[in-house]
Amino acid sequence: MLSENEKHALNLIDDDELIGWVQALTRIPSVWKPAEGIGEEAAARWIEARCHEIGLETHFEFVVPGRPNVIAFLRSRPGTTPDAPYPTLMFEGHTDVVTEGDPAQWTHPPFGAVIRDGRIYGRGANDMKAGLCCALMAIKSIQRSGVALAGDIVLGAVCDEEGSMIGIKHFVERGWADRVTACIVCEPEENHLCIAQKGVMWVRCVIHGVMAHGAMPLTGVNAAYPLARFLSQVHALEEREIVRHGRHEFLGQPSITPTIVMSPARGGGEPQNNVMPGAAECVLDVRLIPGQDPEDIARRIETMLAASVAVDGRLRGEVQVIEVRYPTSTDRHHPIVQALAGAYADLTGAPPVYGGVPGSTDGTILHARKGIPIVTCGPGDIHIPHHVDEWVSIEEIKLAARLYVLAAIRYLGHQ
Ligand SMILES: [Zn+2]
């Protein structure tokens, strides 16, 4: 059931303006190409300008040159910071997009934002400029409706989600997340409520042997065989983890995938048919589901590598954990999930679809560093990000903006 306040705010959503925004933002290429002087700045300036038009308290911060974050607040009590705890809802999105690849492969120009058959085509239209524009429109409609919320809304439009996530890390380091009590990550999820997210750990393992002529291998020590033994143990570890943790209802089973296997190791020169390299390396892409402990897995990997090199005193193993992002999950009964679920049911007449995110997002950082409950929910086909002919459904855009309006009003409450 919709309240009068909610109906009023929903009526203020201007769909034509919203679709125009998605097109305008998609037409600003924001692929990170430092050599060509292209990054997120122009897209971030466009968002900043919309925030000023709406009348939000807006901050523009460079994380590194050419790569800014935009932070904007709709304050429940402008200009004051209440002492009593109060909720703050964050809408989160990234301004960077991945490369368009070869434009000749595209049916429509990658940055043309052409509309065909109810879809907007373009690199970043789906991932995730549509989601950002829906958050902006939701905030604008709530602001114009004059509904007095009992908490703040903050929009974080950050850089570099597709890279090392320096944007959201900077956002957290600057303290912007300190008061956030829940976050909707506006990534393309077909407006499903994604309440779980896989974690990831990348581990580089190097085995150092002794380089030799391929005709006289006994004058050196081959690193490839111990690496092969190690990899078969890694496979067994993966199987044990699957048995131990089973299938997550949204995320499926955990995995450990060797994504890079090479000899010579990086930095070991060009491979040659008659040269036995001095080192071999692999990178393990470990995908984690809630309940798994990345530190425990890293320790097991280290023990296995040590055992693989123990056969010869001249072999040496080296393990490097490159990155760890923990899996996340948010309880179905958390108020932000309930707010979105109720909104979905009221707007569509159907029960919400719950899901999980197989990769990691900026939400992973918010959850890991600040314990913020996150729900990933936004417009756009789940499988289309990073593809040629990327598109986003206009119907899903319209629904997402409405979901955000209702979720914000219901989560934050009225004064
Ligand atoms: Zn994305």
Coordinates of C-alpha atoms and ligand atoms in Angstrom, one line a residue:
M1 CA 0.0 0.0 0.0
L2 CA 1.3 3.4 -1.0
S3 CA 1.0 6.4 1.4
E4 CA 0.1 9.8 0.2
N5 CA 3.7 11.0 0.7
E6 CA 4.9 8.0 -1.4
K7 CA 2.4 8.6 -4.2
H8 CA 3.4 12.3 -4.3
A9 CA 7.1 11.5 -4.6
L10 CA 6.5 8.8 -7.3
N11 CA 4.4 11.2 -9.3
L12 CA 7.3 13.6 -9.4
I13 CA 9.5 11.2 -11.3
D14 CA 10.0 12.6 -14.8
D15 CA 10.6 9.6 -17.1
D16 CA 11.5 11.6 -20.1
E17 CA 14.1 13.5 -18.2
L18 CA 15.4 10.3 -16.6
I19 CA 15.8 8.6 -20.0
G20 CA 17.5 11.8 -21.4
W21 CA 19.9 11.7 -18.4
V22 CA 20.9 8.1 -19.1
Q23 CA 21.5 9.0 -22.7
A24 CA 23.5 12.1 -21.9
L25 CA 25.7 10.3 -19.3
T26 CA 26.3 7.3 -21.6
R27 CA 27.4 9.8 -24.3
I28 CA 30.3 10.9 -22.1
P29 CA 33.0 8.2 -22.6
S30 CA 34.5 7.5 -19.2
V31 CA 36.9 4.7 -20.0
W32 CA 40.1 5.1 -18.0
K33 CA 42.7 5.9 -20.8
P34 CA 45.3 8.1 -19.1
A35 CA 47.5 8.2 -22.2
E36 CA 44.7 9.9 -24.0
G37 CA 43.7 12.1 -21.1
I38 CA 40.3 10.4 -20.7
G39 CA 38.9 9.3 -17.4
E40 CA 35.8 9.8 -15.2
E41 CA 36.1 13.6 -14.8
A42 CA 33.7 14.7 -17.4
A43 CA 31.1 12.2 -16.3
A44 CA 31.6 13.2 -12.7
R45 CA 31.2 16.9 -13.6
W46 CA 27.9 16.0 -15.3
I47 CA 26.7 14.3 -12.1
E48 CA 27.9 17.2 -10.0
A49 CA 25.9 19.6 -12.2
R50 CA 22.7 17.6 -11.7
C51 CA 23.3 17.5 -7.9
H52 CA 23.7 21.3 -7.9
E53 CA 20.4 21.6 -9.9
I54 CA 18.6 19.5 -7.4
G55 CA 20.0 21.6 -4.6
L56 CA 22.1 18.9 -2.9
E57 CA 25.1 19.5 -0.7
T58 CA 27.7 18.4 -3.2
H59 CA 31.4 17.5 -2.8
F60 CA 33.9 16.9 -5.6
E61 CA 37.1 15.1 -4.7
F62 CA 40.0 13.9 -6.8
V63 CA 41.2 10.5 -5.8
V64 CA 44.1 10.8 -8.2
P65 CA 44.4 13.4 -11.1
G66 CA 41.6 12.9 -13.6
R67 CA 39.7 10.4 -11.4
P68 CA 37.2 12.1 -9.1
N69 CA 34.4 11.0 -6.7
V70 CA 31.2 12.9 -6.4
I71 CA 29.5 12.9 -3.0
A72 CA 26.1 14.5 -2.5
F73 CA 23.7 14.7 0.4
L74 CA 20.0 15.2 0.8
R75 CA 20.0 16.2 4.5
S76 CA 17.0 15.6 6.6
R77 CA 17.9 18.7 8.6
P78 CA 20.0 20.8 6.3
G79 CA 23.0 22.4 7.9
T80 CA 22.8 20.5 11.2
T81 CA 24.3 17.3 12.5
P82 CA 21.9 15.7 14.9
D83 CA 23.6 14.1 17.9
A84 CA 21.1 11.3 18.2
P85 CA 21.8 8.3 15.9
Y86 CA 19.8 8.5 12.7
P87 CA 19.8 6.4 9.6
T88 CA 21.7 7.3 6.5
L89 CA 21.0 5.5 3.2
M90 CA 23.6 5.5 0.5
F91 CA 23.0 5.1 -3.2
E92 CA 26.3 3.9 -4.7
G93 CA 27.5 3.7 -8.3
H94 CA 30.7 4.0 -10.4
T95 CA 31.3 6.5 -13.2
D96 CA 34.0 4.5 -15.0
V97 CA 33.1 2.1 -17.8
V98 CA 35.1 -0.6 -19.5
T99 CA 36.6 -0.3 -22.9
E100 CA 34.2 -0.4 -25.9
G101 CA 36.7 -2.6 -27.7
D102 CA 36.5 -2.5 -31.5
P103 CA 33.7 0.0 -32.4
A104 CA 33.2 -1.9 -35.7
Q105 CA 31.8 -4.8 -33.7
W106 CA 29.0 -2.6 -32.4
T107 CA 25.6 -2.4 -34.2
H108 CA 25.1 1.1 -32.7
P109 CA 27.9 3.5 -32.0
P110 CA 29.3 2.6 -28.5
F111 CA 28.8 6.1 -27.1
G112 CA 25.7 7.0 -29.2
A113 CA 23.1 6.1 -26.6
V114 CA 20.7 5.1 -29.4
I115 CA 17.2 4.0 -28.4
R116 CA 15.8 1.0 -30.2
D117 CA 12.9 -1.3 -29.1
G118 CA 12.7 0.0 -25.6
R119 CA 16.4 -0.2 -25.0
I120 CA 19.3 2.3 -24.7
Y121 CA 22.4 1.0 -26.4
G122 CA 25.9 2.1 -25.3
R123 CA 29.0 1.3 -23.3
G124 CA 28.1 2.0 -19.7
A125 CA 24.4 2.4 -20.3
N126 CA 23.8 -0.9 -18.4
D127 CA 27.0 -0.9 -16.2
M128 CA 26.0 1.4 -14.7
K129 CA 25.1 4.9 -15.8
A130 CA 21.4 4.0 -15.8
G131 CA 21.6 3.0 -12.2
L132 CA 23.3 6.2 -11.2
C133 CA 20.7 8.3 -13.1
C134 CA 17.8 6.4 -11.3
A135 CA 19.4 7.2 -7.9
L136 CA 19.7 10.9 -9.0
M137 CA 16.1 11.0 -10.1
A138 CA 14.9 9.2 -6.9
I139 CA 16.7 11.8 -4.8
K140 CA 15.3 14.7 -6.9
S141 CA 11.7 13.4 -6.6
I142 CA 12.0 13.0 -2.9
Q143 CA 13.6 16.4 -2.5
R144 CA 10.8 18.1 -4.6
S145 CA 8.1 16.2 -2.8
G146 CA 9.1 17.9 0.4
V147 CA 8.6 14.7 2.5
A148 CA 10.5 15.2 5.8
L149 CA 12.7 12.1 6.1
A150 CA 14.0 11.0 9.4
G151 CA 17.5 10.4 8.0
D152 CA 19.9 11.4 5.3
I153 CA 20.5 10.2 1.8
V154 CA 24.0 10.2 0.4
L155 CA 24.9 9.5 -3.2
G156 CA 28.4 8.2 -3.9
A157 CA 29.3 8.3 -7.6
V158 CA 32.9 7.0 -7.5
C159 CA 35.7 6.3 -10.0
D160 CA 37.6 3.1 -10.8
E161 CA 35.2 0.3 -9.8
E162 CA 36.4 -1.7 -12.8
G163 CA 40.0 -1.4 -11.7
S164 CA 41.4 -1.4 -8.1
M165 CA 38.3 0.4 -6.6
I166 CA 40.4 3.3 -5.5
G167 CA 37.3 5.5 -5.7
I168 CA 35.3 3.7 -3.0
K169 CA 38.4 3.1 -0.9
H170 CA 39.0 6.9 -0.9
F171 CA 35.3 7.5 -0.1
V172 CA 35.7 5.3 3.0
E173 CA 39.1 6.8 4.0
R174 CA 37.7 10.3 3.8
G175 CA 35.0 9.3 6.3
W176 CA 32.0 9.6 4.0
A177 CA 30.8 6.1 4.9
D178 CA 31.1 6.6 8.7
R179 CA 27.4 7.4 9.2
V180 CA 26.0 5.2 6.4
T181 CA 23.7 2.6 7.9
A182 CA 22.7 0.8 4.7
C183 CA 23.6 1.0 1.0
I184 CA 21.9 0.2 -2.2
V185 CA 24.5 -0.6 -4.9
C186 CA 22.8 0.5 -8.1
E187 CA 24.6 -2.1 -10.3
P188 CA 22.7 -3.9 -13.1
E189 CA 20.8 -6.8 -11.5
E190 CA 17.5 -6.7 -13.4
N191 CA 16.1 -5.0 -10.3
H192 CA 16.5 -8.3 -8.4
L193 CA 17.4 -7.9 -4.7
C194 CA 20.9 -9.3 -4.5
I195 CA 21.7 -9.8 -0.8
A196 CA 24.8 -12.0 -1.1
Q197 CA 28.0 -11.4 -2.9
K198 CA 31.0 -13.7 -3.6
G199 CA 34.4 -12.7 -2.2
V200 CA 37.6 -13.1 -4.1
M201 CA 41.3 -13.7 -3.3
W202 CA 44.1 -13.6 -5.8
V203 CA 47.2 -15.6 -4.9
R204 CA 50.4 -15.6 -6.9
C205 CA 52.6 -18.7 -6.3
V206 CA 56.1 -18.9 -7.7
I207 CA 58.5 -21.9 -7.6
H208 CA 62.1 -21.0 -8.1
G209 CA 64.4 -23.8 -9.5
V210 CA 67.6 -23.6 -11.4
M211 CA 67.8 -22.7 -15.1
A212 CA 69.5 -25.2 -17.5
H213 CA 69.9 -26.3 -21.1
G214 CA 66.9 -28.5 -22.2
A215 CA 69.4 -31.2 -23.3
M216 CA 71.0 -31.3 -19.9
P217 CA 68.2 -30.9 -17.4
L218 CA 70.0 -32.6 -14.6
T219 CA 72.5 -29.6 -14.4
G220 CA 69.5 -27.5 -13.1
V221 CA 66.3 -28.0 -11.2
N222 CA 63.0 -28.0 -13.1
A223 CA 60.3 -25.8 -11.4
A224 CA 57.5 -27.1 -13.7
Y225 CA 57.0 -30.5 -12.2
P226 CA 56.7 -29.2 -8.6
L227 CA 54.2 -26.6 -9.9
A228 CA 52.2 -29.4 -11.6
R229 CA 52.1 -31.4 -8.3
F230 CA 51.1 -28.2 -6.4
L231 CA 48.3 -27.5 -8.9
S232 CA 46.8 -31.0 -8.5
Q233 CA 46.8 -30.4 -4.7
V234 CA 45.0 -27.1 -5.3
H235 CA 42.4 -28.9 -7.3
A236 CA 41.9 -31.3 -4.3
L237 CA 41.6 -28.3 -2.0
E238 CA 38.9 -26.8 -4.2
E239 CA 37.0 -30.1 -4.0
R240 CA 37.3 -30.2 -0.2
E241 CA 36.0 -26.6 0.1
I242 CA 33.0 -27.5 -2.1
V243 CA 32.2 -30.5 0.1
R244 CA 32.7 -28.5 3.3
H245 CA 30.7 -25.4 2.3
G246 CA 28.2 -26.8 -0.2
R247 CA 26.2 -24.6 -2.5
H248 CA 25.1 -21.2 -1.5
E249 CA 21.5 -20.6 -2.4
F250 CA 22.4 -17.6 -4.6
L251 CA 26.1 -17.9 -5.2
G252 CA 26.5 -21.6 -6.0
Q253 CA 29.7 -23.3 -5.0
P254 CA 33.1 -21.9 -4.2
S255 CA 36.0 -22.2 -6.6
I256 CA 39.7 -22.1 -6.9
T257 CA 40.8 -21.5 -10.5
P258 CA 44.4 -21.3 -11.8
T259 CA 44.0 -18.4 -14.2
I260 CA 47.6 -17.9 -15.1
V261 CA 50.1 -20.8 -15.3
M262 CA 53.4 -20.0 -16.9
S263 CA 57.0 -20.9 -17.1
P264 CA 59.3 -19.0 -17.4
A265 CA 57.8 -17.0 -14.5
R266 CA 57.1 -13.3 -15.1
G267 CA 60.4 -11.5 -15.4
G268 CA 62.2 -14.7 -16.4
G269 CA 62.7 -13.7 -20.1
E270 CA 61.3 -15.1 -23.3
P271 CA 60.3 -18.8 -23.4
Q272 CA 62.6 -20.9 -25.6
N273 CA 62.2 -24.5 -26.7
N274 CA 65.6 -25.6 -25.5
V275 CA 65.8 -23.7 -22.3
M276 CA 64.5 -25.1 -19.0
P277 CA 63.4 -22.0 -17.2
G278 CA 64.6 -21.1 -13.7
A279 CA 61.1 -20.5 -12.3
A280 CA 57.4 -21.2 -12.9
E281 CA 54.4 -19.4 -11.5
C282 CA 50.6 -19.5 -11.3
V283 CA 47.9 -17.2 -10.1
L284 CA 44.9 -18.7 -8.3
D285 CA 41.6 -16.9 -8.6
V286 CA 39.8 -18.0 -5.4
R287 CA 36.1 -17.2 -5.3
L288 CA 34.6 -17.3 -1.8
I289 CA 31.1 -17.8 -0.5
P290 CA 29.9 -16.7 2.9
G291 CA 31.3 -19.0 5.6
Q292 CA 34.8 -19.5 4.0
D293 CA 37.8 -18.0 5.6
P294 CA 40.3 -16.6 3.1
E295 CA 43.1 -16.5 5.6
D296 CA 42.7 -20.2 6.3
I297 CA 42.7 -21.0 2.6
A298 CA 45.9 -18.9 2.1
R299 CA 47.6 -20.8 4.9
R300 CA 46.6 -24.1 3.3
I301 CA 48.0 -22.9 -0.1
E302 CA 51.3 -21.9 1.6
T303 CA 51.6 -25.3 3.2
M304 CA 50.9 -27.1 0.0
L305 CA 53.5 -25.1 -1.9
A306 CA 56.1 -25.7 0.8
A307 CA 55.4 -29.4 0.5
S308 CA 55.8 -29.3 -3.3
V309 CA 59.2 -27.8 -3.1
A310 CA 60.4 -29.9 -0.2
V311 CA 61.6 -32.7 -2.6
D312 CA 64.7 -30.8 -3.5
G313 CA 66.7 -28.3 -1.3
R314 CA 67.4 -26.1 -4.3
L315 CA 63.7 -25.4 -5.0
R316 CA 62.1 -22.4 -3.3
G317 CA 58.4 -21.5 -3.1
E318 CA 57.0 -18.0 -2.8
V319 CA 53.3 -17.1 -2.0
Q320 CA 51.9 -13.6 -2.5
V321 CA 48.3 -12.8 -1.6
I322 CA 47.6 -10.0 -4.1
E323 CA 44.1 -9.0 -3.1
V324 CA 41.4 -10.2 -0.7
R325 CA 37.8 -9.2 -0.9
Y326 CA 35.5 -10.9 1.6
P327 CA 32.1 -12.4 0.7
T328 CA 29.1 -10.4 1.9
S329 CA 25.6 -11.3 2.9
T330 CA 22.7 -9.2 4.2
D331 CA 19.9 -10.7 6.2
R332 CA 16.6 -10.9 4.4
H333 CA 15.0 -9.3 7.5
H334 CA 17.3 -6.3 7.5
P335 CA 15.2 -3.1 7.2
I336 CA 16.8 -2.1 3.9
V337 CA 16.0 -5.4 2.3
Q338 CA 12.5 -5.2 3.7
A339 CA 12.1 -1.7 2.4
L340 CA 13.1 -2.8 -1.1
A341 CA 11.1 -6.0 -1.0
G342 CA 7.9 -4.2 0.0
A343 CA 8.6 -1.5 -2.7
Y344 CA 9.0 -4.2 -5.3
A345 CA 5.8 -6.0 -4.4
D346 CA 3.8 -2.7 -4.2
L347 CA 5.1 -1.5 -7.6
T348 CA 4.9 -4.7 -9.6
G349 CA 2.3 -6.8 -7.8
A350 CA 4.8 -9.7 -7.8
P351 CA 7.1 -10.9 -5.0
P352 CA 10.7 -9.7 -5.3
V353 CA 13.3 -11.9 -6.8
Y354 CA 16.3 -12.5 -4.6
G355 CA 19.7 -13.1 -5.9
G356 CA 23.5 -13.0 -5.5
V357 CA 26.3 -11.2 -7.2
P358 CA 29.0 -13.6 -8.6
G359 CA 31.7 -10.9 -8.8
S360 CA 32.7 -8.2 -6.4
T361 CA 31.5 -4.6 -6.4
D362 CA 32.3 -1.4 -4.5
G363 CA 29.7 -2.7 -2.0
T364 CA 32.3 -5.4 -1.1
I365 CA 34.6 -2.6 0.2
L366 CA 31.8 -0.8 2.1
H367 CA 30.9 -4.1 3.8
A368 CA 34.4 -5.2 4.5
R369 CA 35.7 -1.9 5.9
K370 CA 32.6 -0.4 7.5
G371 CA 30.3 -3.4 8.0
I372 CA 27.6 -1.6 6.0
P373 CA 24.7 -3.9 5.0
I374 CA 24.4 -3.7 1.2
V375 CA 21.8 -4.7 -1.3
T376 CA 22.8 -4.7 -5.0
C377 CA 19.7 -3.8 -7.0
G378 CA 19.6 -1.8 -10.2
P379 CA 18.3 -1.8 -13.8
G380 CA 20.0 -3.7 -16.6
D381 CA 20.4 -7.3 -17.8
I382 CA 22.7 -9.2 -15.5
H383 CA 24.8 -10.8 -18.3
I384 CA 25.3 -7.8 -20.6
P385 CA 28.0 -5.7 -18.8
H386 CA 31.3 -5.5 -20.7
H387 CA 29.7 -7.0 -23.9
V388 CA 29.6 -5.4 -27.3
D389 CA 26.1 -3.8 -28.0
E390 CA 25.6 -3.2 -24.2
W391 CA 22.1 -2.1 -23.6
V392 CA 19.7 -1.3 -20.8
S393 CA 15.9 -1.7 -20.7
I394 CA 13.9 1.5 -20.4
E395 CA 11.2 -0.3 -18.4
E396 CA 13.7 -1.5 -15.9
I397 CA 15.1 2.0 -15.6
K398 CA 11.6 3.4 -14.8
L399 CA 11.0 0.7 -12.2
A400 CA 14.4 1.2 -10.5
A401 CA 13.8 4.9 -10.0
R402 CA 10.5 4.1 -8.3
L403 CA 12.0 1.3 -6.2
Y404 CA 14.7 3.7 -5.0
V405 CA 12.1 6.4 -4.0
L406 CA 10.0 4.0 -2.0
A407 CA 12.9 2.2 -0.4
A408 CA 14.4 5.5 0.7
I409 CA 11.2 6.8 2.2
R410 CA 10.4 3.5 3.9
Y411 CA 13.9 2.8 5.2
L412 CA 14.5 6.3 6.5
G413 CA 11.0 7.0 7.7
H414 CA 9.2 10.3 8.1
Q415 CA 9.8 12.9 10.8
Ligands
ZN1 ZN 29.6 -2.1 -12.6

